[in-house]
Short mmCIF file of C-alpha atoms in Angstrom, two decimals:
data_model
loop_
_atom_site.label_atom_id
_atom_site.label_comp_id
_atom_site.label_asym_id
_atom_site.label_seq_id
_atom_site.Cartn_x
_atom_site.Cartn_y
_atom_site.Cartn_z
CA UNK I 106 25.06 -22.34 -83.73
CA UNK I 107 21.45 -23.32 -83.27
CA UNK I 108 22.52 -26.27 -81.08
CA UNK I 109 24.61 -23.93 -78.92
CA UNK I 110 21.67 -21.52 -78.44
CA UNK I 111 19.40 -24.44 -77.61
CA UNK I 112 21.88 -25.78 -75.04
CA UNK I 113 22.22 -22.36 -73.38
CA UNK I 114 18.45 -22.03 -73.28
CA UNK I 115 18.08 -25.43 -71.59
CA UNK I 116 20.73 -24.58 -68.99
CA UNK I 117 19.12 -21.22 -68.24
CA UNK I 118 15.75 -22.89 -67.84
CA UNK I 119 17.24 -25.52 -65.51
CA UNK I 120 18.88 -22.86 -63.30
CA UNK I 121 15.64 -20.88 -63.22
CA UNK I 122 13.64 -23.92 -62.12
CA UNK I 123 16.23 -24.70 -59.41
CA UNK I 124 16.12 -21.20 -57.91
CA UNK I 125 12.37 -21.11 -58.25
CA UNK I 126 12.06 -24.37 -56.29
CA UNK I 127 14.33 -23.09 -53.53
CA UNK I 128 12.35 -19.85 -53.29
CA UNK I 129 9.02 -21.64 -52.98
CA UNK I 130 10.51 -23.96 -50.36
CA UNK I 131 11.62 -21.02 -48.20
CA UNK I 132 8.26 -19.29 -48.45
CA UNK I 133 6.14 -22.35 -47.70
CA UNK I 134 8.31 -23.75 -44.89
CA UNK I 135 7.07 -21.21 -42.29
CA UNK I 136 7.74 -23.68 -39.48
CA UNK I 137 11.47 -23.42 -39.98
CA UNK I 138 13.07 -20.89 -37.59
CA UNK I 139 15.37 -19.70 -40.38
CA UNK I 140 12.72 -19.38 -43.10
CA UNK I 141 12.26 -16.07 -44.81
CA UNK I 142 8.51 -15.96 -44.16
CA UNK I 143 9.02 -16.52 -40.44
CA UNK I 144 11.30 -13.49 -40.34
CA UNK I 145 8.65 -11.40 -42.09
CA UNK I 146 5.94 -12.55 -39.68
CA UNK I 147 8.18 -12.05 -36.65
CA UNK I 148 7.12 -15.41 -35.27
CA UNK I 149 10.60 -16.51 -34.34
CA UNK I 150 13.43 -14.84 -32.45
CA UNK I 151 16.24 -15.13 -34.96
CA UNK I 152 19.66 -14.24 -33.65
CA UNK I 153 22.03 -12.59 -36.13
CA UNK I 154 25.38 -14.36 -36.18
CA UNK I 155 28.74 -13.85 -37.86
CA UNK I 156 30.76 -16.59 -39.52
CA UNK I 157 30.53 -18.85 -42.55
CA UNK I 158 27.32 -20.85 -42.55
CA UNK I 159 28.78 -23.53 -44.81
CA UNK I 160 31.23 -24.58 -42.07
CA UNK I 161 29.20 -26.64 -39.55
CA UNK I 162 32.12 -26.87 -37.10
CA UNK I 163 32.66 -23.13 -36.81
CA UNK I 164 31.60 -21.41 -33.58
CA UNK I 165 29.03 -18.75 -34.33
CA UNK I 166 29.44 -15.51 -32.36
CA UNK I 167 26.30 -13.47 -31.59
CA UNK I 168 26.25 -9.95 -32.93
CA UNK I 169 27.38 -7.60 -30.13
CA UNK I 170 24.55 -5.13 -30.68
CA UNK I 171 21.97 -7.87 -30.51
CA UNK I 172 23.52 -9.21 -27.31
CA UNK I 173 23.20 -5.75 -25.81
CA UNK I 174 19.56 -5.58 -26.92
CA UNK I 175 18.88 -8.96 -25.32
CA UNK I 176 20.44 -7.77 -22.07
CA UNK I 177 18.25 -4.71 -22.12
CA UNK I 178 15.14 -6.82 -22.68
CA UNK I 179 16.14 -9.11 -19.82
CA UNK I 180 16.71 -6.17 -17.50
CA UNK I 181 13.37 -4.67 -18.52
CA UNK I 182 11.63 -7.96 -17.80
CA UNK I 183 13.24 -8.12 -14.36
CA UNK I 184 12.23 -4.54 -13.60
CA UNK I 185 8.70 -5.26 -14.80
CA UNK I 186 8.43 -8.27 -12.49
CA UNK I 187 9.77 -6.24 -9.57
CA UNK I 188 7.26 -3.47 -10.25
CA UNK I 189 4.43 -5.99 -10.49
CA UNK I 190 5.34 -7.62 -7.18
CA UNK I 191 5.66 -4.21 -5.54
CA UNK I 192 2.24 -3.19 -6.82
CA UNK I 193 0.64 -6.40 -5.57
CA UNK I 194 2.17 -5.91 -2.12
CA UNK I 195 0.87 -2.33 -1.91
CA UNK I 196 -2.67 -3.41 -2.83
CA UNK I 197 -2.62 -6.40 -0.46
CA UNK I 198 -1.35 -4.32 2.46
CA UNK I 199 -3.88 -1.59 1.75
CA UNK I 200 -6.79 -4.03 1.87
CA UNK I 201 -5.48 -5.49 5.12
CA UNK I 202 -5.11 -1.98 6.52
CA UNK I 203 -8.76 -1.20 5.84
CA UNK I 204 -9.77 -4.44 7.57
CA UNK I 205 -7.51 -3.54 10.53
CA UNK I 206 -9.03 -0.07 10.71
CA UNK I 207 -12.59 -1.36 10.98
CA UNK I 208 -11.51 -4.07 13.40
CA UNK I 209 -10.02 -1.42 15.67
CA UNK I 210 -13.48 0.13 16.07
CA UNK I 211 -14.46 -2.78 18.32
CA UNK I 212 -11.76 -1.86 20.85
CA UNK I 213 -13.05 -1.25 24.36
CA UNK I 214 -10.43 1.38 25.20
CA UNK I 215 -8.29 3.91 23.39
CA UNK I 216 -4.99 2.22 24.18
CA UNK I 217 -6.15 -0.89 22.34
CA UNK I 218 -7.59 1.17 19.51
CA UNK I 219 -4.33 3.06 18.97
CA UNK I 220 -2.33 -0.17 19.11
CA UNK I 221 -4.46 -1.75 16.39
CA UNK I 222 -4.67 1.41 14.32
CA UNK I 223 -0.88 1.73 14.36
CA UNK I 224 -0.68 -1.43 12.26
CA UNK I 225 -2.52 0.32 9.42
CA UNK I 226 -1.99 4.09 9.72
CA UNK I 227 0.80 6.49 10.57
CA UNK I 228 1.44 10.21 10.86
CA UNK I 229 -1.18 12.94 11.19
CA UNK I 230 -3.90 10.72 9.72
CA UNK I 231 -3.32 8.21 12.50
CA UNK I 232 -3.92 10.94 15.09
CA UNK I 233 -6.98 12.22 13.25
CA UNK I 234 -8.63 8.79 13.31
CA UNK I 235 -7.69 8.31 16.96
CA UNK I 236 -9.30 11.62 17.98
CA UNK I 237 -12.46 10.80 16.05
CA UNK I 238 -12.73 7.33 17.56
CA UNK I 239 -12.28 8.61 21.10
CA UNK I 240 -15.50 10.63 20.83
CA UNK I 241 -17.48 7.42 20.33
CA UNK I 242 -15.52 4.79 22.20
CA UNK I 243 -15.84 6.67 25.50
CA UNK I 244 -19.62 6.42 25.01
CA UNK I 245 -19.40 2.68 24.47
CA UNK I 246 -20.19 2.95 20.74
CA UNK I 247 -18.10 1.17 18.15
CA UNK I 248 -18.61 -0.03 14.61
CA UNK I 249 -19.45 -3.46 13.20
CA UNK I 250 -18.53 -3.95 9.55
CA UNK I 251 -19.87 -7.14 8.02
CA UNK I 252 -18.75 -6.78 4.41
CA UNK I 253 -16.14 -4.83 2.45
CA UNK I 254 -16.19 -4.83 -1.36
CA UNK I 255 -13.32 -3.23 -3.30
CA UNK I 256 -14.79 -2.16 -6.61
CA UNK I 257 -11.63 -0.58 -8.00
CA UNK I 258 -8.04 -0.02 -6.94
CA UNK I 259 -5.77 1.84 -9.33
CA UNK I 260 -2.09 2.28 -8.55
CA UNK I 261 -1.33 5.80 -9.72
CA UNK I 262 2.32 5.73 -8.66
CA UNK I 263 4.66 3.48 -6.73
CA UNK I 264 8.31 3.55 -5.72
CA UNK I 265 10.27 1.42 -3.27
CA UNK I 266 8.96 3.47 -0.32
CA UNK I 267 5.91 5.50 -1.42
CA UNK I 268 2.70 4.81 -3.31
CA UNK I 269 -0.53 6.53 -4.32
CA UNK I 270 -3.77 4.64 -4.94
CA UNK I 271 -7.15 5.62 -6.34
CA UNK I 272 -9.72 3.47 -4.53
CA UNK I 273 -13.47 2.82 -4.71
CA UNK I 274 -14.96 0.47 -2.13
CA UNK I 275 -18.21 -0.22 -0.28
CA UNK I 276 -18.89 -1.59 3.15
CA UNK I 277 -21.94 -2.57 5.20
CA UNK I 278 -21.88 -1.38 8.81
CA UNK I 279 -23.94 -1.17 11.99
CA UNK I 280 -23.38 0.46 15.34
CA UNK I 281 -21.63 -1.77 17.84
CA UNK I 282 -22.24 -1.89 21.59
CA UNK I 283 -18.86 -2.16 23.28
CA UNK I 284 -20.58 -2.99 26.55
CA UNK I 285 -22.58 -5.92 25.23
CA UNK I 286 -20.19 -6.84 22.42
CA UNK I 287 -23.02 -7.00 19.88
CA UNK I 288 -24.08 -5.01 16.80
CA UNK I 289 -27.16 -2.84 17.16
CA UNK I 290 -29.48 -0.92 14.86
CA UNK I 291 -29.97 -1.12 11.11
CA UNK I 292 -27.30 -1.89 8.53
CA UNK I 293 -26.14 0.85 6.22
CA UNK I 294 -24.03 0.62 3.09
CA UNK I 295 -21.31 3.23 2.77
CA UNK I 296 -19.54 4.10 -0.49
CA UNK I 297 -15.97 5.38 -0.28
CA UNK I 298 -14.03 7.04 -3.11
CA UNK I 299 -10.59 8.22 -2.07
CA UNK I 300 -7.05 8.89 -3.17
CA UNK I 301 -4.67 7.24 -0.72
CA UNK I 302 -1.00 7.86 0.06
CA UNK I 303 1.07 5.10 1.62
CA UNK I 304 4.63 4.77 2.87
CA UNK I 305 6.64 1.65 3.56
CA UNK I 306 7.74 1.07 7.14
CA UNK I 307 9.45 -2.12 8.29
CA UNK I 308 8.40 -4.07 5.17
CA UNK I 309 4.72 -3.03 5.48
CA UNK I 310 2.77 -0.36 3.63
CA UNK I 311 0.94 2.02 5.99
CA UNK I 312 -1.67 4.62 5.09
CA UNK I 313 -0.41 8.14 5.65
CA UNK I 314 -2.95 10.25 3.75
CA UNK I 315 -6.50 10.10 2.40
CA UNK I 316 -8.45 12.62 0.34
CA UNK I 317 -12.06 12.21 -0.75
CA UNK I 318 -12.77 12.23 -4.49
CA UNK I 319 -15.91 14.14 -5.37
#
């Protein structure tokens, strides 16, 4: 009887050591994509599968819910990339529009000014800038901008065809003699803080509204 108890004790100890060794192996082997510790840490993307693991020749079928989740993540990633590209295009076009606007102020006649301005502005704001420019251009006075610094551009909203930006920028300017084609007078730095509305026309973003932020 004592021998039987001793034998059972030895077997139980052997089984305990075996399972203990396997447990330690799973915890310490964090580099393995199927290790328990890697699942806890979330370091690996482990796909849940159905089927008998002991059969190496069996085709493992991904869980349907997980496949749907993966599709959603892929779609979200695609949408995120599209939104990012759209945002970059809006900002790039806006900066170019500001450069076009200042460049138009060296036009020697209103027809040229309106032609250049039409590449950056549209709608009522386009007409407002044209009327303001006419007061000066007819006197032979334009504007020479030597430097534009965009301190901050925040995209508040953007869709496929409309966008709203919050913009802070500075520029250095002097009067410009349209007759002589040279800048005159002292340089002045201007600080602009505006909220800007844009619309997309023929693959370009044009400025359609501006409001000063106090």
